[in-house]
Amino acid sequence: MHKNPNYKWLILVIIIIIMLAVPSFFWMKKDNKSRAELSKSLLSPVIMVPGSSATTERFNQLIDELNKTTLNRHSVIKIRVSREAKLTYSGSIGKNDLEPFIIIGFDNNKDGYSNIKKQAKWLNVAFESLIQNYKFNNFKAFGHSNGGLIWTYWLEHYYSEYSNDIKIKKLMTLGTPYNFTENNINNRTQMLADFIKKRSALPTNLKVYSLSGGKNYESDGIVPESSVAAGKFIFQKQVKNYTAITVTGEKADHSDLPQNKQVIQAIRQYLLKKPEKPLKPAKRKGNH
Amino acid sequence: MTKFTINFIGRLQEFSFFRATRRTMAMLMPIAVVGSYFKLLGDLIFTPNGLIYNIFNLDKVLSDHIWYGGSFVCRGMVEITFGVFGVYASYFMARYTARLYHKDSTMAGLTAVLIMLFCSYASSSGRNARMPFTASLLQINAVFIALIVGYCVGQIFHLLGKDFSYVEYEGTKVIQKRAGDAVLPSAVSLLLGVFLGILIYELQLKLLNSASFNEIVSRVQTTNNFGEVLLLTTVITFLDWLGIGYPLRSLTGMVNNAFTAENLTYTLKHGNSWNVPYKYLGSSLINSYGIMGGASVVLAVIVLLLIRRDNRENEINAKINLLSAAFGSSLGFAVGLPLILNPVFILPSILIPLINMTIAVAVISLHIIPVCVYQNLKGTPGLLVSFFGTNGSWATLFFTLLLFLLDIFLLLPVIKINEKIELRIKNQEME
């Protein structure tokens, strides 16, 4: 019987398959392991972005206030993003802390739409690094002033890369000028028009809270109330629910908002995980 | 029994439709092979979830320029081969049908192309402004439609066309006469084609685009009832044999729905997939065991042809398609042999997946192998789909290889019958 020359082709294909299968096997094991870790993770950070001209130190007072009343202190990580998208970490997550605060600040923290686009890109660099360093499958977002704009831009342009594995549960924006400093809602800025145009990219299971300050009847001193209220054109009827809250009284002007008692109360109530309730004996239902 | 089968299929093959189909497929084999290799290359390297792209971390290695360039070339080549396959198929089908009756075949081919393009225009008109034609009707996945159109045009030429014999030197005068002779059959065919186009346009008939089969596909993706899975698989594999590959193609890609997600979540939580909520999910069974990523029928036939070496053309065909079929890109061979619309392969194309799935379900319910829950990267070799889908269960790999050997064993008599029938056809065509 002749030797069949086709056997060498069959063997060649088997060799190619095996040569690919071996690295695939290890890649798959690693990938599936990290997926499992991700899905088991209980970590649910609050990621905060300050507004224009503010740094990662912007929320120190806010966090101190929040930590005063909680049993487990929330630990804090700060990430500075340089203009070249280099990251500088400081702080660490406490051992038993499942709800750390992560603050992302930018060296270029200037105002303006073009800067917000850049900052959203830097936010994405930081976010990508975060999910590699800390396994979490859900998080909450918080943005003061332009920080809220950066989050909105990020959600519309970058979030879809992660949405399969990582869920954003809530977004809280504080004095965020969705229509910049424009008083008249009929004059939509380019940014607002863009946000509205791409709103279908926003996740439908997200809860959004938009807080505004009322120093007088029109504004918080800097941002007009109507500009904050313009957020409804972006979120309403797209996300799961959209809640607008106006705080007045003491410390209701734009830059004092993060230290405002009502704001801190709202963060505790809406953004953070509720402290676990003491176990009550289950009520017995049934036949008398 | 064998004799009866051979006679029966041999008779069937003598029908003008099958004769013309065979020739058309033989002619289009090179196009399909080019398409399947570029598809394979695109799947492996130039997609974000490609096998080679991920395991060798090409994200870091390849520059954006090269990657986007490669991706562009692959997508373009697949588009001009598989994407508009119906144009080529209708042309040659009309041509070879007309030629059976000694009619002017070139004019018939051109008429069929016009009708295909018009129908495709009709089905996309007013819906998607960006693309002038939905490729769906022209796709290789709907090649059956193109063959029917081509065949009908060929038959109209048969009935109304003048007899035609080729002349050595074709001067302008001769060509003008040809065009004149073809006016009647071309006009009648076009008229009918326009009528078909109007039907498609007015009724918004979505002839054979994926939406028409959404119902079947979504049923099979979401059902956990094995009886239903078997029934739907029969329909889907029959359609695939017929040349309507949409339902099957949309199952073998990434299936991502609430059911697969629930299975995966369970597995990630518990570290194994033995007791996932949906053990007999249709999409997972078809993909991993029924079709086996193209290994169960196509690769098995190729291996048999290479081992038996009965027919030189088939052997070459098998050789050039071996690599792409091993990695799950099997259309080149399905056109080349052909498997599509080849009466010899109708039963095995349907039965082998059913047998494979039945055995797999039995073995899964006996807790010998776990359930496939993980998504595979694109371009994963068919025989390894279940192995990677179970996070590397060796029992599953062993089981799949045994299943593959069983498929080869089951296909052996089919290949023997095919050899006899091919011999018969060859003798007939010599006469």
XYZ file of C-alpha atoms in Angstrom:
719
model
C 0.000 0.000 0.000
C 1.266 3.462 -0.866
C 1.752 5.970 1.779
C -1.004 8.538 1.535
C 0.617 11.969 1.021
C -2.451 13.633 2.531
C -1.543 12.360 5.983
C 1.183 14.970 6.215
C -1.398 17.723 5.658
C -3.673 16.289 8.292
C -0.789 16.058 10.732
C 0.276 19.599 9.900
C -3.193 20.926 10.698
C -3.250 18.965 13.952
C 0.111 20.489 14.887
C -1.115 24.006 14.089
C -4.210 23.445 16.195
C -2.189 22.159 19.120
C 0.297 25.010 18.846
C -2.564 27.465 19.116
C -4.476 25.437 21.658
C -1.727 25.464 24.282
C -1.462 29.271 24.658
C -5.235 29.537 24.241
C -5.690 27.136 27.109
C -3.612 29.231 29.495
C -5.135 32.485 28.257
C -8.610 31.068 28.785
C -7.833 29.822 32.288
C -6.501 33.222 33.264
C -9.366 35.095 31.650
C -12.019 32.910 33.246
C -10.333 33.183 36.633
C -10.320 36.951 36.554
C -13.941 36.920 35.406
C -14.811 34.763 38.383
C -12.971 37.117 40.716
C -14.784 40.039 39.201
C -18.178 38.477 39.585
C -17.527 37.485 43.197
C -16.191 40.882 44.168
C -18.240 42.776 46.729
C -16.345 45.991 46.201
C -18.544 48.888 45.124
C -16.539 52.104 45.050
C -17.789 55.654 44.750
C -15.753 57.357 42.048
C -15.661 61.138 42.387
C -14.632 63.761 39.875
C -14.153 67.384 40.970
C -15.077 70.396 38.868
C -12.950 72.869 37.003
C -9.988 74.436 38.833
C -10.328 71.813 41.582
C -7.892 69.041 42.488
C -8.145 65.642 44.131
C -8.173 67.453 47.494
C -11.521 69.035 46.709
C -13.652 66.510 48.582
C -11.561 66.190 51.784
C -14.068 67.999 53.923
C -17.003 66.169 52.416
C -15.411 62.800 53.115
C -14.496 63.780 56.657
C -18.108 64.691 57.262
C -19.359 61.466 55.744
C -16.941 59.387 57.787
C -18.007 60.991 61.056
C -21.193 59.056 61.210
C -20.328 55.734 59.663
C -19.161 52.711 61.541
C -16.643 51.626 58.943
C -14.579 54.499 57.663
C -14.574 54.804 53.913
C -10.996 54.715 52.704
C -9.799 57.092 50.019
C -7.722 56.648 46.889
C -6.659 59.681 44.913
C -5.540 59.520 41.314
C -3.926 62.448 39.569
C -3.944 62.342 35.803
C -1.275 64.382 34.054
C -1.647 66.011 30.663
C 0.241 63.062 29.185
C -2.280 60.679 30.784
C 0.241 59.453 33.389
C -1.399 58.347 36.612
C -0.227 59.069 40.163
C -1.946 57.030 42.847
C -2.077 57.877 46.519
C -3.910 56.225 49.407
C -5.159 52.664 49.620
C -8.297 50.677 50.201
C -8.792 49.532 53.784
C -9.022 45.837 54.386
C -12.684 45.614 55.229
C -13.813 48.598 53.254
C -16.221 47.583 50.498
C -17.201 51.109 49.590
C -14.062 53.194 49.150
C -14.002 56.659 47.686
C -11.866 57.049 44.598
C -11.137 60.598 43.533
C -9.870 61.295 40.053
C -8.407 64.752 39.399
C -6.772 66.223 36.318
C -3.695 68.416 35.995
C -5.486 70.236 33.216
C -8.674 71.139 35.047
C -9.717 74.036 32.855
C -13.276 74.817 31.889
C -14.733 74.543 28.381
C -16.208 71.824 26.178
C -12.943 70.855 24.492
C -11.311 70.377 27.899
C -14.245 68.313 29.124
C -13.749 65.949 26.200
C -10.068 65.644 27.110
C -10.866 65.133 30.771
C -13.356 62.390 29.893
C -10.583 60.658 27.969
C -8.255 60.954 30.957
C -11.021 59.706 33.215
C -11.221 56.673 30.969
C -7.487 56.043 31.289
C -7.811 56.185 35.056
C -10.902 53.979 35.013
C -9.187 51.334 32.936
C -6.288 51.264 35.339
C -8.670 51.087 38.306
C -10.506 48.022 37.066
C -7.212 46.278 36.519
C -5.951 47.082 39.993
C -9.149 46.636 41.967
C -11.642 44.046 40.891
C -15.133 45.486 41.094
C -18.258 44.759 39.083
C -20.265 47.815 40.009
C -19.651 51.380 41.122
C -21.294 54.695 41.829
C -20.277 57.983 40.250
C -20.237 61.447 41.739
C -19.339 64.684 40.006
C -19.215 68.225 41.280
C -19.830 70.998 38.750
C -17.949 70.114 35.528
C -17.210 66.715 37.085
C -20.807 65.835 36.255
C -20.249 66.872 32.642
C -17.144 64.695 32.434
C -19.129 61.713 33.753
C -21.946 62.322 31.282
C -19.501 62.516 28.393
C -17.714 59.386 29.613
C -20.996 57.478 29.934
C -22.043 58.375 26.420
C -18.692 57.658 24.778
C -16.687 55.175 26.821
C -18.918 53.209 29.173
C -20.074 50.717 26.524
C -16.574 49.176 26.560
C -17.187 48.003 30.111
C -20.958 47.707 30.394
C -20.926 43.921 30.038
C -18.792 43.370 33.101
C -19.113 46.495 35.181
C -22.366 48.202 36.065
C -22.695 51.835 37.017
C -25.494 51.906 39.565
C -25.955 55.559 40.322
C -24.732 58.922 39.168
C -25.015 61.979 41.372
C -24.119 65.363 39.979
C -23.822 68.455 42.088
C -24.398 71.889 40.581
C -23.555 70.550 37.156
C -24.063 73.119 34.377
C -25.493 70.946 31.611
C -26.035 74.105 29.552
C -22.892 75.885 30.853
C -23.764 79.375 32.083
C -26.618 79.856 29.656
C -29.717 81.174 31.415
C -32.188 80.579 28.661
C -32.992 76.936 28.087
C -33.912 77.654 24.485
C -30.326 78.534 23.713
C -28.746 75.123 23.773
C -24.971 75.081 23.834
C -23.109 72.712 21.510
C -22.299 70.476 24.461
C -25.905 70.122 25.588
C -27.002 69.428 22.011
C -24.320 66.717 21.735
C -25.323 65.171 25.062
C -28.942 65.004 23.963
C -28.029 63.571 20.595
C -26.068 60.687 22.107
C -28.364 60.076 25.082
C -29.415 56.647 23.835
C -25.924 55.444 24.819
C -26.727 56.077 28.478
C -27.402 52.899 30.452
C -31.115 52.331 31.004
C -30.723 50.899 34.488
C -28.873 53.914 35.867
C -30.327 56.096 38.617
C -29.418 59.748 38.298
C -29.612 62.407 40.979
C -28.991 66.001 40.015
C -28.506 68.368 42.931
C -28.501 72.113 42.538
C -27.901 74.962 44.900
C -30.277 77.867 45.371
C -28.396 80.863 46.641
C -31.063 83.076 45.149
C -34.082 82.293 43.007
C -32.071 81.981 39.803
C -28.735 80.354 40.540
C -26.193 79.090 43.047
C -24.204 82.227 42.438
C -22.329 80.799 39.467
C -24.416 78.170 37.687
C -27.967 79.103 36.656
C -30.659 76.804 37.958
C -31.988 76.384 34.429
C -28.601 75.077 33.311
C -28.652 72.378 35.989
C -32.280 71.630 35.150
C -31.325 71.096 31.509
C -30.039 67.688 32.683
C -33.575 66.408 32.346
C -33.347 66.671 28.575
C -30.421 64.268 28.696
C -31.480 61.757 31.323
C -35.247 61.813 31.678
C -36.972 58.963 29.790
C -33.588 57.386 29.076
C -32.205 56.252 32.427
C -34.163 54.270 35.016
C -35.021 57.370 37.011
C -33.875 60.923 37.229
C -34.336 62.927 40.405
C -33.694 66.650 40.706
C -33.127 68.184 44.125
C -32.533 71.819 44.995
C -30.904 72.687 48.305
C -31.151 76.179 49.752
C -30.164 77.857 52.946
C -26.709 78.088 54.396
C -23.784 77.070 52.145
C -25.918 76.810 49.027
C -23.541 78.629 46.718
C -21.693 76.759 44.029
C -18.343 76.163 45.665
C -19.771 75.482 49.108
C -22.118 72.779 47.889
C -19.802 69.835 48.650
C -19.747 70.935 52.282
C -23.506 71.522 52.512
C -25.261 69.463 55.191
C -28.245 68.661 52.977
C -25.930 67.535 50.201
C -24.027 65.255 52.573
C -27.348 63.892 53.763
C -28.419 63.237 50.176
C -25.161 61.452 49.397
C -25.583 59.243 52.424
C -29.197 58.521 51.616
C -29.089 58.046 47.864
C -25.552 57.324 46.780
C -24.040 55.162 49.484
C -24.960 51.649 50.460
C -27.441 51.576 53.295
C -25.997 50.303 56.557
C -27.239 46.806 57.103
C -30.345 46.719 59.176
C -30.256 44.779 62.412
C -31.820 41.416 61.899
C -35.332 41.187 63.121
C -37.041 37.904 63.705
C -39.177 37.184 60.686
C -42.805 37.833 61.349
C -44.732 34.683 61.433
C -47.587 34.618 59.026
C -50.084 31.914 58.875
C -52.999 30.279 60.433
C -54.201 31.341 63.769
C -30.625 -0.878 -0.255
C -27.419 0.913 -1.206
C -28.186 0.267 -4.830
C -31.643 1.704 -4.459
C -30.250 4.805 -2.745
C -27.674 5.293 -5.460
C -30.294 4.923 -8.163
C -32.693 7.255 -6.417
C -30.146 9.993 -5.789
C -28.667 9.481 -9.238
C -32.080 10.129 -10.747
C -32.529 13.183 -8.574
C -29.164 14.507 -9.725
C -30.344 14.313 -13.323
C -32.920 17.035 -12.770
C -31.926 20.169 -14.586
C -31.972 22.176 -11.326
C -29.398 19.954 -9.634
C -27.305 19.659 -12.773
C -27.092 23.419 -13.150
C -26.500 23.883 -9.415
C -23.582 21.468 -9.479
C -21.913 23.349 -12.292
C -22.580 26.724 -10.723
C -21.064 25.636 -7.430
C -18.015 24.169 -9.126
C -17.475 27.464 -10.918
C -17.861 29.521 -7.745
C -15.615 27.339 -5.602
C -12.538 29.607 -5.956
C -14.532 32.678 -4.891
C -15.880 30.853 -1.865
C -12.413 29.632 -0.889
C -10.974 33.148 -1.076
C -13.899 34.366 1.025
C -13.505 31.710 3.672
C -9.764 32.298 4.102
C -10.194 36.042 4.457
C -13.035 35.451 6.869
C -10.780 33.173 8.878
C -7.956 35.711 8.868
C -10.347 38.448 9.961
C -11.808 36.286 12.712
C -8.460 35.180 14.070
C -6.519 38.430 13.996
C -8.526 41.448 12.960
C -11.471 41.322 15.363
C -11.284 42.398 19.003
C -12.497 38.981 20.130
C -10.345 37.009 17.722
C -8.363 34.025 18.991
C -4.878 35.003 17.872
C -5.518 38.684 18.576
C -6.204 37.891 22.209
C -3.828 35.085 23.088
C -0.800 36.797 21.596
C -1.909 40.175 22.895
C -1.752 41.753 19.446
C -3.462 44.807 20.902
C -0.030 45.830 22.173
C 2.057 44.333 19.384
C 0.317 45.505 16.216
C 0.183 49.197 15.461
C -3.229 50.708 14.848
C -2.299 51.357 11.239
C -1.604 47.730 10.488
C -4.568 46.461 12.433
C -7.119 48.775 10.844
C -5.555 48.144 7.453
C -5.776 44.385 7.876
C -9.294 44.604 9.192
C -10.278 46.723 6.197
C -8.793 44.253 3.723
C -10.457 41.250 5.360
C -13.867 42.874 5.615
C -13.620 44.111 2.039
C -12.641 40.726 0.654
C -15.418 38.975 2.557
C -17.872 41.598 1.321
C -16.989 41.152 -2.365
C -16.979 37.357 -2.147
C -19.604 36.224 0.369
C -21.393 39.572 0.536
C -22.476 39.610 -3.099
C -22.267 35.885 -3.753
C -25.859 35.897 -4.998
C -24.870 38.010 -8.002
C -22.319 35.468 -9.140
C -24.555 32.525 -8.297
C -27.571 33.839 -10.223
C -25.384 34.619 -13.234
C -23.890 31.160 -13.495
C -27.104 29.390 -12.564
C -29.013 31.085 -15.396
C -26.092 30.473 -17.701
C -25.758 26.771 -17.035
C -29.512 26.227 -17.072
C -29.830 27.931 -20.463
C -26.842 26.031 -21.739
C -28.457 22.706 -20.888
C -30.991 23.557 -23.575
C -28.498 25.139 -25.979
C -29.788 28.680 -25.510
C -27.821 31.921 -25.313
C -26.423 31.522 -21.842
C -24.581 34.825 -21.440
C -27.698 36.868 -21.998
C -29.604 34.661 -19.563
C -26.901 35.222 -16.935
C -27.014 38.978 -17.364
C -30.781 39.026 -17.055
C -30.623 37.032 -13.830
C -28.088 39.479 -12.379
C -30.360 42.400 -13.241
C -33.269 40.748 -11.471
C -31.215 39.917 -8.372
C -29.949 43.460 -8.105
C -33.415 44.873 -8.592
C -34.906 42.642 -5.888
C -32.101 43.547 -3.556
C -32.737 47.224 -4.288
C -36.443 46.693 -3.686
C -35.884 45.085 -0.314
C -33.575 47.841 0.859
C -35.252 50.827 -0.756
C -36.480 53.404 1.703
C -35.147 51.593 4.724
C -31.492 52.210 5.026
C -30.501 55.416 3.330
C -26.810 54.858 3.845
C -26.484 51.649 1.899
C -27.928 51.450 -1.594
C -28.341 47.698 -1.397
C -28.948 45.542 1.567
C -26.585 42.802 0.912
C -28.878 40.355 2.667
C -30.484 39.050 -0.497
C -27.124 38.817 -2.235
C -25.308 37.178 0.664
C -23.982 33.661 0.400
C -26.304 32.906 3.290
C -29.252 33.354 0.943
C -27.718 31.695 -2.101
C -30.827 29.557 -2.529
C -32.798 32.602 -3.687
C -30.146 33.487 -6.236
C -30.147 29.924 -7.553
C -33.923 29.910 -7.907
C -33.887 33.241 -9.754
C -31.107 32.038 -12.025
C -32.907 28.756 -12.684
C -36.194 30.472 -13.538
C -34.472 32.830 -15.961
C -32.707 29.865 -17.546
C -36.036 28.075 -17.962
C -37.629 31.154 -19.555
C -34.786 31.184 -22.036
C -35.433 27.485 -22.538
C -39.079 28.172 -23.413
C -38.800 31.421 -25.330
C -35.208 31.718 -26.496
C -33.882 30.824 -29.900
C -31.431 27.988 -30.240
C -27.893 29.145 -30.172
C -24.534 27.743 -31.052
C -21.205 29.373 -30.397
C -19.248 30.740 -33.318
C -15.484 31.086 -33.373
C -15.335 34.696 -34.475
C -17.927 37.025 -32.963
C -18.209 40.213 -34.998
C -20.415 43.109 -34.023
C -23.120 41.905 -36.347
C -23.250 38.529 -34.627
C -23.457 40.120 -31.228
C -26.217 42.420 -32.375
C -28.145 39.413 -33.567
C -27.582 37.714 -30.224
C -28.956 40.702 -28.369
C -31.905 40.857 -30.718
C -32.652 37.177 -30.231
C -32.545 37.564 -26.501
C -35.014 40.446 -26.363
C -38.100 38.312 -25.842
C -36.901 35.993 -23.066
C -34.971 38.816 -21.363
C -37.994 41.084 -21.432
C -40.303 38.414 -20.052
C -37.819 37.520 -17.318
C -37.278 41.150 -16.406
C -40.983 41.784 -16.292
C -41.445 38.910 -13.882
C -38.432 40.149 -11.946
C -39.954 43.618 -11.688
C -43.168 42.044 -10.492
C -41.246 40.142 -7.806
C -39.492 43.382 -6.867
C -42.805 45.192 -6.498
C -44.087 42.419 -4.258
C -40.988 42.710 -2.100
C -41.245 46.493 -1.965
C -44.972 46.823 -1.395
C -45.317 44.044 1.130
C -42.004 44.963 2.730
C -41.177 41.319 2.301
C -37.978 40.689 4.096
C -36.958 37.786 1.938
C -34.476 35.796 3.893
C -32.700 38.468 5.813
C -31.946 37.562 9.364
C -35.171 39.123 10.632
C -37.313 36.512 8.916
C -35.642 33.816 10.894
C -35.416 35.703 14.140
C -38.256 33.667 15.530
C -36.570 30.300 14.964
C -33.224 31.602 16.118
C -34.505 33.215 19.275
C -36.529 30.094 20.106
C -33.538 27.846 19.812
C -31.395 30.275 21.789
C -33.790 30.419 24.679
C -35.291 26.972 24.894
C -34.108 24.444 27.403
C -36.479 21.770 26.140
C -34.455 19.142 24.317
C -37.342 17.954 22.117
C -37.834 21.464 20.840
C -34.096 21.876 20.306
C -34.033 18.753 18.106
C -36.996 19.916 16.065
C -35.601 23.391 15.493
C -32.159 22.009 14.698
C -33.714 19.858 11.983
C -35.259 22.960 10.425
C -32.086 24.991 10.735
C -29.715 22.393 9.313
C -32.158 21.675 6.473
C -32.246 25.373 5.604
C -28.460 25.431 5.709
C -28.296 22.520 3.291
C -30.724 24.377 1.052
C -28.373 27.358 0.957
C -30.100 29.522 3.544
C -27.432 29.796 6.153
C -28.720 32.757 8.160
C -30.250 30.864 11.059
C -27.219 28.636 11.510
C -24.725 31.498 11.092
C -26.455 33.589 13.733
C -26.225 30.697 16.172
C -22.568 29.950 15.710
C -21.406 33.469 16.464
C -21.408 34.920 19.938
C -24.706 34.162 21.570
C -25.296 36.528 24.423
C -28.661 36.616 26.104
C -30.253 36.414 29.537
C -30.040 32.617 29.537
C -26.366 32.314 28.648
C -25.635 35.112 31.108
C -27.473 33.312 33.891
C -25.544 30.122 33.179
C -22.272 32.027 33.174
C -23.071 33.874 36.385
C -23.893 30.595 38.090
C -20.643 29.081 36.872
C -18.542 32.028 37.986
C -20.131 31.938 41.434
C -19.831 28.198 41.970
C -16.611 27.553 40.088
C -18.165 24.846 37.896
C -21.011 24.409 35.456
C -22.458 21.045 36.518
C -25.727 22.395 37.827
C -26.367 25.539 35.794
C -30.035 26.577 35.473
C -30.229 25.862 31.724
C -28.385 22.669 30.978
C -29.804 21.975 27.549
C -29.788 25.428 26.021
C -30.302 25.036 22.283
C -27.662 27.464 21.098
C -24.979 25.956 23.302
C -25.789 22.370 22.236
C -25.878 23.119 18.499
C -22.719 25.137 18.559
C -20.576 22.842 20.684
C -21.850 19.389 19.695
C -24.332 19.628 16.801
C -22.224 21.595 14.388
C -19.062 21.445 16.500
C -17.891 24.697 14.960
C -18.063 23.146 11.479
C -16.209 19.984 12.443
C -19.066 17.509 12.738
C -19.967 17.299 9.050
C -17.655 19.485 6.984
C -14.337 18.625 8.597
C -15.277 14.961 8.854
C -16.043 14.830 5.116
C -12.757 16.553 4.330
C -10.793 14.085 6.416
C -12.536 11.161 4.727
C -11.857 12.522 1.246
C -8.214 13.037 2.109
C -7.881 9.525 3.445
C -9.738 7.789 0.600
C -8.310 9.773 -2.333
C -10.911 8.430 -4.716
C -11.420 11.489 -6.877
C -8.656 13.927 -7.698
C -10.842 17.047 -7.868
C -12.446 16.290 -4.538
C -9.067 15.623 -3.005
C -7.730 19.029 -4.103
C -10.895 20.623 -2.898
C -10.543 18.996 0.491
C -6.885 19.921 0.723
C -7.345 23.649 0.106
C -10.261 23.853 2.519
C -8.721 21.758 5.275
C -7.190 24.611 7.266
C -10.129 27.004 7.073
C -12.632 24.267 7.896
C -10.571 23.132 10.888
C -10.972 26.651 12.266
C -14.687 26.780 11.625
C -14.762 28.699 8.333
C -16.469 26.027 6.283
C -18.345 27.819 3.507
C -15.551 27.337 0.979
C -15.956 23.601 1.141
C -19.751 23.705 1.381
C -19.727 25.407 -2.024
C -16.774 23.516 -3.424
C -17.819 19.881 -3.030
C -20.726 20.979 -2.948
C -22.537 20.135 0.266
C -25.171 22.783 -0.415
C -28.099 21.393 -2.437
C -26.303 18.099 -2.958
C -28.917 15.339 -2.499
C -26.277 12.921 -1.218
C -25.624 15.057 1.830
C -29.125 16.088 2.827
C -29.641 13.269 5.322
C -26.194 13.374 6.948
C -26.301 17.181 7.207
C -29.459 16.891 9.266
C -28.992 13.604 11.105
C -25.401 13.903 12.293
C -26.005 17.040 14.358
C -29.093 15.415 15.871
C -27.167 12.265 16.783
C -24.305 14.297 18.247
C -26.615 16.423 20.346
C -28.601 13.456 21.619
C -25.440 11.681 22.775
C -24.130 14.911 24.317
C -27.363 15.479 26.254
C -27.253 11.910 27.562
C -23.663 12.331 28.687
C -24.387 15.734 30.257
C -27.358 14.393 32.187
C -25.231 11.505 33.455
C -22.802 14.114 34.837
C -19.909 12.805 32.794
C -19.200 16.157 31.131
C -20.107 19.657 32.357
C -22.236 22.149 30.425
C -20.628 24.564 27.940
C -21.136 28.058 29.280
C -18.090 30.186 28.434
C -17.989 32.287 25.295
C -15.442 31.223 22.727
C -13.085 33.547 20.943
C -13.651 33.890 17.219
C -11.723 31.414 15.126
C -11.573 28.743 17.827
C -11.010 25.361 16.101
C -14.292 23.477 15.948
C -13.017 20.496 17.884
C -11.963 22.719 20.790
C -15.172 24.750 21.075
C -16.627 22.530 23.785
C -13.269 22.175 25.566
C -12.862 25.947 25.930
C -16.578 26.363 26.575
C -16.215 24.250 29.699
C -13.116 26.039 30.987
C -10.878 23.214 29.817
C -12.634 20.057 30.943
C -10.507 17.147 29.710
C -13.446 14.774 29.801
C -15.261 17.078 27.408
C -12.306 17.207 25.035
C -12.040 13.435 25.031
C -15.772 13.074 24.505
C -15.748 15.558 21.598
C -12.906 13.744 19.866
C -14.782 10.452 20.207
C -17.869 12.124 18.785
C -15.808 13.342 15.839
C -14.529 9.823 15.177
C -18.115 8.574 15.319
C -19.118 11.226 12.753
C -16.334 10.106 10.425
C -17.477 6.523 10.831
C -21.095 7.452 10.096
C -20.092 9.465 7.034
C -18.013 6.671 5.503
C -20.951 4.941 3.728
C -22.205 8.347 2.552
C -18.853 9.107 0.968
C -18.854 5.685 -0.690
C -22.279 6.390 -2.171
C -21.067 9.801 -3.270
C -18.135 8.221 -5.071
C -20.444 5.889 -6.982
C -22.812 8.696 -7.888
C -20.014 10.937 -9.051
C -18.773 8.147 -11.253
C -22.272 7.751 -12.690
C -22.567 11.479 -13.371
C -19.161 11.489 -14.997
C -20.146 8.654 -17.301
C -23.401 10.352 -18.190
C -21.691 13.613 -18.968
C -19.138 11.848 -21.146
C -21.896 10.436 -23.332
